[in-house]
XYZ file of C-alpha atoms in Angstrom:
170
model
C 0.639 12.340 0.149
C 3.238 14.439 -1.997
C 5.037 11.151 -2.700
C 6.881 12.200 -5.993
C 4.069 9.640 -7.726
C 4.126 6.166 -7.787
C 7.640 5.892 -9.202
C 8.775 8.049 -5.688
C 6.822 6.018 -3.237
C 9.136 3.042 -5.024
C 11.684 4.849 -4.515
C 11.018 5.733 -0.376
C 10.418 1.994 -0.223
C 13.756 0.700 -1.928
C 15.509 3.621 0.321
C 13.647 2.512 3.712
C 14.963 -0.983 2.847
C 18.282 -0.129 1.950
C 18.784 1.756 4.993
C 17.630 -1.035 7.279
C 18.492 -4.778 7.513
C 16.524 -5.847 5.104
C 19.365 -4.890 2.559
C 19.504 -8.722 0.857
C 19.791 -6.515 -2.596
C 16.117 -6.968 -3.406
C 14.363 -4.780 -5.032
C 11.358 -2.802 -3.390
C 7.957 -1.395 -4.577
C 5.038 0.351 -2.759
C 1.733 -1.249 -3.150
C 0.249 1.800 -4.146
C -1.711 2.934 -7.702
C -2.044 6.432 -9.525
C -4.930 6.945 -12.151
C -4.273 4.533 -14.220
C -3.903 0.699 -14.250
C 0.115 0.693 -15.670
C 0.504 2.370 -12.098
C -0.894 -0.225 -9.911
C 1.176 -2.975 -8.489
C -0.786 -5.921 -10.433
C 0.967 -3.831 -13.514
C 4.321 -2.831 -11.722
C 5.157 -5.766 -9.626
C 7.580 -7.888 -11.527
C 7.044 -11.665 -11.736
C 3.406 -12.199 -10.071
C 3.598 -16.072 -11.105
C 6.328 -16.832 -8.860
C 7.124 -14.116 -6.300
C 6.479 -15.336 -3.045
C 6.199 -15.510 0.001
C 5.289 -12.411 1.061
C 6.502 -12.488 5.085
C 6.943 -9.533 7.302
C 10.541 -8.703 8.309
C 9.889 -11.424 11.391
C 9.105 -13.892 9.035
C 5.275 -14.299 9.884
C 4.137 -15.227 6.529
C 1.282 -13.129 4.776
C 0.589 -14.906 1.701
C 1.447 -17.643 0.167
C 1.811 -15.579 -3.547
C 0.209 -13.141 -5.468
C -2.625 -15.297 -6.368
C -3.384 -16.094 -2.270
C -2.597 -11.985 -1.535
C -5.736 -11.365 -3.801
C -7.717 -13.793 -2.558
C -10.554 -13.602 -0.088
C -9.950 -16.298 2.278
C -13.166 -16.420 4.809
C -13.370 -12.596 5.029
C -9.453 -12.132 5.217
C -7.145 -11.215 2.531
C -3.947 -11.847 4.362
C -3.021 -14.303 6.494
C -1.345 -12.166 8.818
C -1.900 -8.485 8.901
C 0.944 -6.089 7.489
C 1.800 -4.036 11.135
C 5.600 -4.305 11.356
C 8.255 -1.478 9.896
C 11.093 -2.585 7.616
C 12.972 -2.127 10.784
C 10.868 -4.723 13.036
C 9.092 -1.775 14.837
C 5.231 -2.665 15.197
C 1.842 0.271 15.607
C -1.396 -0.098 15.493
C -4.257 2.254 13.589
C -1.956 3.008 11.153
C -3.143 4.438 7.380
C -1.591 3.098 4.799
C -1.806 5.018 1.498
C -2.827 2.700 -1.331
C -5.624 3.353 -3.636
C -5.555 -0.111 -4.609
C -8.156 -2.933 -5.031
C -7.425 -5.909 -2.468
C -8.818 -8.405 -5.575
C -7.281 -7.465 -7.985
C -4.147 -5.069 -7.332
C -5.737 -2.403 -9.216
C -6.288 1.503 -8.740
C -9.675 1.506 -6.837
C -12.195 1.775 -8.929
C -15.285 2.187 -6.825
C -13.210 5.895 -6.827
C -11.476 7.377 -9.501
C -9.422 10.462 -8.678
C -8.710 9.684 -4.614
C -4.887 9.088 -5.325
C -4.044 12.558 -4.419
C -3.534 14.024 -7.707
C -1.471 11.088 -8.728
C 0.478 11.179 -5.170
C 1.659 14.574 -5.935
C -0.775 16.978 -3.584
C 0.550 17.657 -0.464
C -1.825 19.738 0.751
C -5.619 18.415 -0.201
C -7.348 21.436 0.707
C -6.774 23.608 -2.406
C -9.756 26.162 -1.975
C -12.979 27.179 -3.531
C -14.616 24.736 -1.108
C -12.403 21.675 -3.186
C -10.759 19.086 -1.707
C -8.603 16.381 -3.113
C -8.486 13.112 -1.096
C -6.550 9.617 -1.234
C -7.761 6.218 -0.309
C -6.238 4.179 2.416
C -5.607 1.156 4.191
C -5.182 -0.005 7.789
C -2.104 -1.532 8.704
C -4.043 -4.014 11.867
C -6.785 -5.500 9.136
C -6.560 -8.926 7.320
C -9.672 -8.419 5.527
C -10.147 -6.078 2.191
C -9.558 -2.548 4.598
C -5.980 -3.616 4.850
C -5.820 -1.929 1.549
C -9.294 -0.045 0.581
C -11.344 1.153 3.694
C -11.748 5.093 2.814
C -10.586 8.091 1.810
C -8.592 10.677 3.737
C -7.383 14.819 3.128
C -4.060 14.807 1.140
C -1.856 15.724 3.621
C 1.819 15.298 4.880
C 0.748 16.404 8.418
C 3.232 14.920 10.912
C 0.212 15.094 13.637
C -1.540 12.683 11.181
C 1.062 10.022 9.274
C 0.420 7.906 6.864
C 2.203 5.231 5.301
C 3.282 2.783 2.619
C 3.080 -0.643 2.321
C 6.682 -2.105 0.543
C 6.729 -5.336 -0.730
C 10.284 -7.112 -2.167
C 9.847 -8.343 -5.645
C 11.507 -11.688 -6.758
């Protein structure tokens, strides 16, 4: 959850890319949003008109565009759920940190304040009975949890992951 903000969880994406084979010299950003709109990706993803598609590293294609990412489809989002690594590797269950809208691509607003202090807390539990949470994602869904389900303790515990969702911008 101590991500370095939004501009850090970019920058764990672009280095988890560069590091595997997906190094086509693309440029990477996490689909994840702070407190404000400017951080979310509908405001930091670069060329919404025309990016696109958006496949996983197999090439199973998840949407068409941005327009058909946002878009509820019969229920589902996406037309394939986003459960492989940039390495290939597939899990199941797995949290994704986001804090974003499926809609809209916007900080969840049903929520305000469950980023994690901006995706800076590492530790939500910060006493006097307060604790600081950020909303999630699962990385098996196709419907609107694949990106706002709930809310979980800020945490980096290794017992309990949770991850990132990268997408290449065009």
């Amino acid at each position: 959850s101590d991500l370095g903000g939004v501009v850090g969880a970019d920058a764990i994406c672009q280095t988890a890319a560069n590091a595997s084979a997906l190094t086509r010299g693309g440029t990477y950003k996490a689909w994840i949003a702070g407190s404000t709109d400017a951080s979310a990706p509908f405001h930091r993803f670069t060329n919404l008109a025309s990016t696109g598609p958006y496949e996983l590293v197999d090439g199973t294609l998840v949407a068409n565009d941005w327009d058909d990412l946002t878009t509820n489809k019969s229920g589902d989002y996406l037309r394939a759920a986003i459960n492989l690594s940039e390495n290939g590797t597939g899990g199941s269950l797995l949290r994704v940190w986001t804090n974003v809208e499926a809609d809209t691509g916007l900080p969840a607003s049903d929520s305000p304040g469950e980023n994690c202090e901006d995706w800076t807390l590492a530790d939500g539990n910060i006493g006097d009975n307060t604790v600081i949470v950020g909303r999630f994602g699962w990385s098996y869904l196709k419907n609107e949890s694949w990106t706002a389900d709930g809310a979980a303790l800020c945490s980096n515990n290794p017992e309990q992951p949770r991850y990132l969702y990268c997408f290449e911008q065009g």
